Short mmCIF file of C-alpha atoms and ligand atoms in Angstrom, two decimals:
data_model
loop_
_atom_site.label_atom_id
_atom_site.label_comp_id
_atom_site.label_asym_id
_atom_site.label_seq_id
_atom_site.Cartn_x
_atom_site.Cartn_y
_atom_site.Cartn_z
CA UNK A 1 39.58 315.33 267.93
CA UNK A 2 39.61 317.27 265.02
CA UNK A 3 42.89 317.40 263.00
CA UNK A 4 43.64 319.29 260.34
CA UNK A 5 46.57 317.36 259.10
CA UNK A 6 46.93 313.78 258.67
CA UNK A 7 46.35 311.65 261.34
CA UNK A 8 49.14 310.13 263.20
CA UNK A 9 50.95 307.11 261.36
CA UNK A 10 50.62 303.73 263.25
CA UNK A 11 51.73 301.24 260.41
CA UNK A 12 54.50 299.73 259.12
CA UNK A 13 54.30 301.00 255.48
CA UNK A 14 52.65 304.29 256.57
CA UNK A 15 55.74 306.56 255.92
CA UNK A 16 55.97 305.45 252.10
CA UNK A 17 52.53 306.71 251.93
CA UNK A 18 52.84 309.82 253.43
CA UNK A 19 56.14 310.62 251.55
CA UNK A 20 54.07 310.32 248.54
CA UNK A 21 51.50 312.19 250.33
CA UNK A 22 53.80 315.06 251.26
CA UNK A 23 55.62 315.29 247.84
CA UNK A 24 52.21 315.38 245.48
CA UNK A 25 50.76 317.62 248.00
CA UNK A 26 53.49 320.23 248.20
CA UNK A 27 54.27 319.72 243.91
CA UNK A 28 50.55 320.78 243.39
CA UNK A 29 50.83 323.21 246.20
CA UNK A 30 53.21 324.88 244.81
CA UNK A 31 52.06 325.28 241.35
CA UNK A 32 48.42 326.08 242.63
CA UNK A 33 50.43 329.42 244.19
CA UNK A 34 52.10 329.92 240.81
CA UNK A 35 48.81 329.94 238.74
CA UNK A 36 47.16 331.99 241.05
CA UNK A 37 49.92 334.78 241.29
CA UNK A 38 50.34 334.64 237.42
CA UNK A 39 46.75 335.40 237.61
CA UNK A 40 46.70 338.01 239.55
CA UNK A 41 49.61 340.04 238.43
CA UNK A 42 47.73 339.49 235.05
CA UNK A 43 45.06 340.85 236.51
CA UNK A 44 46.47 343.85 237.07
CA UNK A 45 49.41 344.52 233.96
CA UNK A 46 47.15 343.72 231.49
CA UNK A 47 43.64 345.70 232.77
CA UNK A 48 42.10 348.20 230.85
CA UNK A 49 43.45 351.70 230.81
CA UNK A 50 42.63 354.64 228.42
CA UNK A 51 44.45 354.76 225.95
CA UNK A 52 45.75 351.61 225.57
CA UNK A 53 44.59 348.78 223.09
CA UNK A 54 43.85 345.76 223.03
CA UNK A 55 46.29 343.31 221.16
CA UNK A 56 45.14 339.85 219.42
CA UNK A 57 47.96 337.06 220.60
CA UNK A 58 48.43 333.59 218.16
CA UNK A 59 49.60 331.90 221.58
CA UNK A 60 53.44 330.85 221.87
CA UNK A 61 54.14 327.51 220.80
CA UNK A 62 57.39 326.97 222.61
CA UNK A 63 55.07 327.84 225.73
CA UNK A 64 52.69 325.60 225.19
CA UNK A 65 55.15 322.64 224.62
CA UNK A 66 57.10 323.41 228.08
CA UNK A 67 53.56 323.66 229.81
CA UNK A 68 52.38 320.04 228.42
CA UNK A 69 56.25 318.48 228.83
CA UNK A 70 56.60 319.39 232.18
CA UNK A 71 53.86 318.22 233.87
CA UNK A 72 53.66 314.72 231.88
CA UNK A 73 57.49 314.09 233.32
CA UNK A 74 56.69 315.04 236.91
CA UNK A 75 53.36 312.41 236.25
CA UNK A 76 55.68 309.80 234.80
CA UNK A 77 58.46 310.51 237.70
CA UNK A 78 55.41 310.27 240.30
CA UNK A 79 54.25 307.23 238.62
CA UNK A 80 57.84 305.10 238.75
CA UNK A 81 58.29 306.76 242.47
CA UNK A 82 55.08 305.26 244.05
CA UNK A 83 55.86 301.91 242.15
CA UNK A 84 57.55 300.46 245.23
CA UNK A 85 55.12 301.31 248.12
CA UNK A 86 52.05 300.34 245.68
CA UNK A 87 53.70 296.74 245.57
CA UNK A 88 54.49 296.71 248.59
CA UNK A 89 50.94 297.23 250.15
CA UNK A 90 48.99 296.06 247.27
CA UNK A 91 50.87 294.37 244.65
CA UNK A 92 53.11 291.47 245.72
CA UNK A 93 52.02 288.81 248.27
CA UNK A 94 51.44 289.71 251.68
CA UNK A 95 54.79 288.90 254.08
CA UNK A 96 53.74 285.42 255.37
CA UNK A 97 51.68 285.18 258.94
CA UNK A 98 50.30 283.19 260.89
CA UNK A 99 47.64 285.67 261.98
CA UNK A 100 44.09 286.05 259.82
CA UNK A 101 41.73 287.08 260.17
CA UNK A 102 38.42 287.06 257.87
CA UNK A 103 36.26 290.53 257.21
CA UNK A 104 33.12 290.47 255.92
CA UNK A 105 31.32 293.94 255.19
CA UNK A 106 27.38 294.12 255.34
CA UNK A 107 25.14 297.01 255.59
CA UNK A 108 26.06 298.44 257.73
CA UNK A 109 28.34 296.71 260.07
CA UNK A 110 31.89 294.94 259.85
CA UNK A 111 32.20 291.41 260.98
CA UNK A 112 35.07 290.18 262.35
CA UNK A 113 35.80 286.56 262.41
CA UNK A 114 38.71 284.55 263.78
CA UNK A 115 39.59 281.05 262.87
CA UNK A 116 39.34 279.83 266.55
CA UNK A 117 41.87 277.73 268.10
CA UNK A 118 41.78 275.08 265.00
CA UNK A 119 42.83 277.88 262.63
CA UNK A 120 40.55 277.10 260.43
CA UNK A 121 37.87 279.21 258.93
CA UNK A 122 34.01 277.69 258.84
CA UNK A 123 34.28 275.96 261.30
CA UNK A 124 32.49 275.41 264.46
CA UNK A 125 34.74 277.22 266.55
CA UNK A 126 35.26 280.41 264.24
CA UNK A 127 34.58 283.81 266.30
CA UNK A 128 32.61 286.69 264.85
CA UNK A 129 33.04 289.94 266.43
CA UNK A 130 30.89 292.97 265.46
CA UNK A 131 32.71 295.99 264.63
CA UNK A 132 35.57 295.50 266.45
CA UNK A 133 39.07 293.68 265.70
CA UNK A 134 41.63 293.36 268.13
CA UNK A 135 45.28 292.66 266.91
CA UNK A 136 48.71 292.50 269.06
CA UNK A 137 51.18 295.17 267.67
CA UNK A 138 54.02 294.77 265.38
CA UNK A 139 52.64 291.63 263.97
CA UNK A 140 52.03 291.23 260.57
CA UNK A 141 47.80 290.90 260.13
CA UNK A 142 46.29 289.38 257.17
CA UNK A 143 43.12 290.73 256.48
CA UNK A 144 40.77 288.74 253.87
CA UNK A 145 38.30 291.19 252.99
CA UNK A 146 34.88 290.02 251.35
CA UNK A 147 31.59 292.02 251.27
CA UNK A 148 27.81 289.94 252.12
CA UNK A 149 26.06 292.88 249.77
CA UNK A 150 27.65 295.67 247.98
CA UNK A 151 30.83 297.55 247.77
CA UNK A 152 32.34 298.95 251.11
CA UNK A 153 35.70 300.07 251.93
CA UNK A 154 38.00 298.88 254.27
CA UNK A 155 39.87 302.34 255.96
CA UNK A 156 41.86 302.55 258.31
CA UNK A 157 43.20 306.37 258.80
CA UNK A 158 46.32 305.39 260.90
CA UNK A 159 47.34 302.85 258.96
CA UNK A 160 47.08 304.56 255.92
CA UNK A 161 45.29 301.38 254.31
CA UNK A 162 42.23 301.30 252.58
CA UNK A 163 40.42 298.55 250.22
CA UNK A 164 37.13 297.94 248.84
CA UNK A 165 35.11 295.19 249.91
CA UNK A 166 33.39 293.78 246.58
CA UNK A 167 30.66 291.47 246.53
CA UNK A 168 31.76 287.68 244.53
CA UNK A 169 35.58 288.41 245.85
CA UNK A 170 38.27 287.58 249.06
CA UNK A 171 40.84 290.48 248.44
CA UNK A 172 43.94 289.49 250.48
CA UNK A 173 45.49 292.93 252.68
CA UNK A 174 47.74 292.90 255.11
CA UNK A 175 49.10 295.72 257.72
CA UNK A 176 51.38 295.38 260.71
CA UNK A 177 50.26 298.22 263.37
CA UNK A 178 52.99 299.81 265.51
CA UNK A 179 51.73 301.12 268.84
CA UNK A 180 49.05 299.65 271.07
CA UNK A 181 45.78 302.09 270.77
CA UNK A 182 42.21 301.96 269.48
CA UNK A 183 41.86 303.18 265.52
CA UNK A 184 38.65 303.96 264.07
CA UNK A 185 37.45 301.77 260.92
CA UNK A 186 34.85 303.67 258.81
CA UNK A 187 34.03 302.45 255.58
CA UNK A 188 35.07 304.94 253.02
CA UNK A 189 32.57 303.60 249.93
CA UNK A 190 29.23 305.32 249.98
CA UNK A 191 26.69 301.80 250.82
CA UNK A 192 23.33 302.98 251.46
CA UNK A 193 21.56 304.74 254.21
CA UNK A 194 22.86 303.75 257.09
CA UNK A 195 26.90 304.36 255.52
CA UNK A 196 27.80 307.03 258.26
CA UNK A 197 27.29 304.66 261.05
CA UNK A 198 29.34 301.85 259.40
CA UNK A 199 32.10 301.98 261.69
CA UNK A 200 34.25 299.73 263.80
CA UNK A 201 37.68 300.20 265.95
CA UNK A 202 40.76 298.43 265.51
CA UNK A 203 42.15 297.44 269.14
CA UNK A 204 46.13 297.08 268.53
CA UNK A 205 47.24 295.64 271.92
CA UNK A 206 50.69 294.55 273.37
CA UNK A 207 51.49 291.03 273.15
CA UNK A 208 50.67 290.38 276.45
CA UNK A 209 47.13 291.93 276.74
CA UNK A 210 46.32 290.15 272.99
CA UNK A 211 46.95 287.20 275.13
CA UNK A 212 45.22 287.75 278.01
CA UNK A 213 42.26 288.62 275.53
CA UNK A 214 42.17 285.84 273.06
CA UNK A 215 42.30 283.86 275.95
CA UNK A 216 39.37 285.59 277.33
CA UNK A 217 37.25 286.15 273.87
CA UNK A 218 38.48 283.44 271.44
CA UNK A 219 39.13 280.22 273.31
CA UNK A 220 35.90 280.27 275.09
CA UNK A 221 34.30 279.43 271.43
CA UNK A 222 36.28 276.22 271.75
CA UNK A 223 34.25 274.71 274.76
CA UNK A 224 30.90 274.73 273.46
CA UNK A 225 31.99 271.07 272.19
CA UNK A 226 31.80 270.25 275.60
CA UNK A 227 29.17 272.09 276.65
CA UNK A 228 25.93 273.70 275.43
CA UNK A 229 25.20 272.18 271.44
CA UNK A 230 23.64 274.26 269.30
CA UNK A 231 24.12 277.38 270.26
CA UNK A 232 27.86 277.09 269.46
CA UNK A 233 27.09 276.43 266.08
CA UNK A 234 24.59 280.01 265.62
CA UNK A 235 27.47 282.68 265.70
CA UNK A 236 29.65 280.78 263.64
CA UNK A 237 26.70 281.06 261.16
CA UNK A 238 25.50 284.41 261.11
CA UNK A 239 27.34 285.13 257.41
CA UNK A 240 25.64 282.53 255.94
CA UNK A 241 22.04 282.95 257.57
CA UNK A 242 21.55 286.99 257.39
CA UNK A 243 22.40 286.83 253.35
CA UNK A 244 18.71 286.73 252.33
CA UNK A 245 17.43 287.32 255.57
CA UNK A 246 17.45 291.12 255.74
CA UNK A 247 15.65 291.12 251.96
CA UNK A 248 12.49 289.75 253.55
CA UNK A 249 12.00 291.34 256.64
CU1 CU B 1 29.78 300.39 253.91
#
């Protein structure tokens, strides 16, 4: 569906963002519609008619000085006014959770991994999904992102979050979603020919359906120890095994 507005908020700390939004975007709005009327009625008082000549102006200094003051104090007020959502999201540490989960970007795909029952990552019973992440709603989800290759972004429209991916580094995010739904993940750094396809979907569920499908999707990773052998072991491994591997082929 195409919208021409933002999409709809579905995160915790989505309103600071979109106040911010809302107030840049109308302050620029508005002064974009002053300029351009000034402009125009320019245009027109000052065009060429017989008769009339042309006069040679030295500029107007107290002018000038309101037009640079003005604008650096509505940039300094911005700058102290998004101080408390930018720590919130990105500066200070994430509220504590139990819940993490682990995503590494490659061209072109997102994987997904969950620590398994152990809740532990690297080991055996870790859980890589492709391109999908399923979360219960109104829980707080840390997210540590890492890229296999080069720089992606982490976006997630409705949740107004968004994060590179950079190669060498875990960068620690965190969102808390607030209705159940399905929420498109593109990544929003230009990575290489196959970029527009890089996308996965965010599945925020209600409590009881996460349940119901970690139960279904995450503890059957657990078994394998009782089961089949080695095969357990090869999607745990993928992240570690595809670095070079795509190089050579
Ligand atoms: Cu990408």
């Amino acid at each position: 569906m195409l919208d021409w507005w933002l999409p709809e908020n579905v995160s915790t700390y989505g309103r600071d963002i979109d106040w911010l939004f809302h107030l840049i975007y109308y302050i620029t709005g508005i002064t974009a519609i002053l300029v351009f009327a000034t402009m125009i009625v320019f245009l027109v008082m000052y065009r060429d008619r017989p008769g009339r000549r042309a006069r040679y102006t030295h500029g107007n200094t107290t002018l000038e000085i309101v037009w640079t003051v003005v604008p650096s104090l509505i940039l300094i007020i911005l700058t102290f006014l998004s101080v408390p959502a930018w720590s919130k999201i990105k500066m200070q540490a994430p509220p504590p959770s139990d819940f993490v989960v682990q995503v590494t970007a490659k061209q072109f795909n997102w994987q997904v991994t969950y620590p398994g029952p152990d809740g532990k990552f690297g080991t055996a019973d870790d859980k890589t999904l492709l391109d999908e992440m399923h979360v219960p709603v109104n829980k707080i989800v840390h997210v540590n992102l890492r890229s296999q290759d080069v720089i992606h972004s982490f976006f997630v429209p409705q949740f107004r979050m968004k994060q590179d991916a950079v190669p060498g580094r875990e960068i620690p995010q965190w969102f808390e979603a607030t209705k159940p739904g399905k929420y498109e993940l593109p990544c929003a750094e230009l990575c290489g020919f196959g970029h527009s396809g890089m996308r996965g979907w965010i599945y925020v569920h209600t409590p009881e359906d996460y349940k119901k499908w970690a139960a279904e999707n995450l503890q059957a990773a657990a078994t394998p120890a009782a089961g089949e052998k080695t095969d357990a072991a090869k999607p745990a491994a993928p992240a570690a095994a595809t670095t070079g591997g795509k190089a050579k082929r």
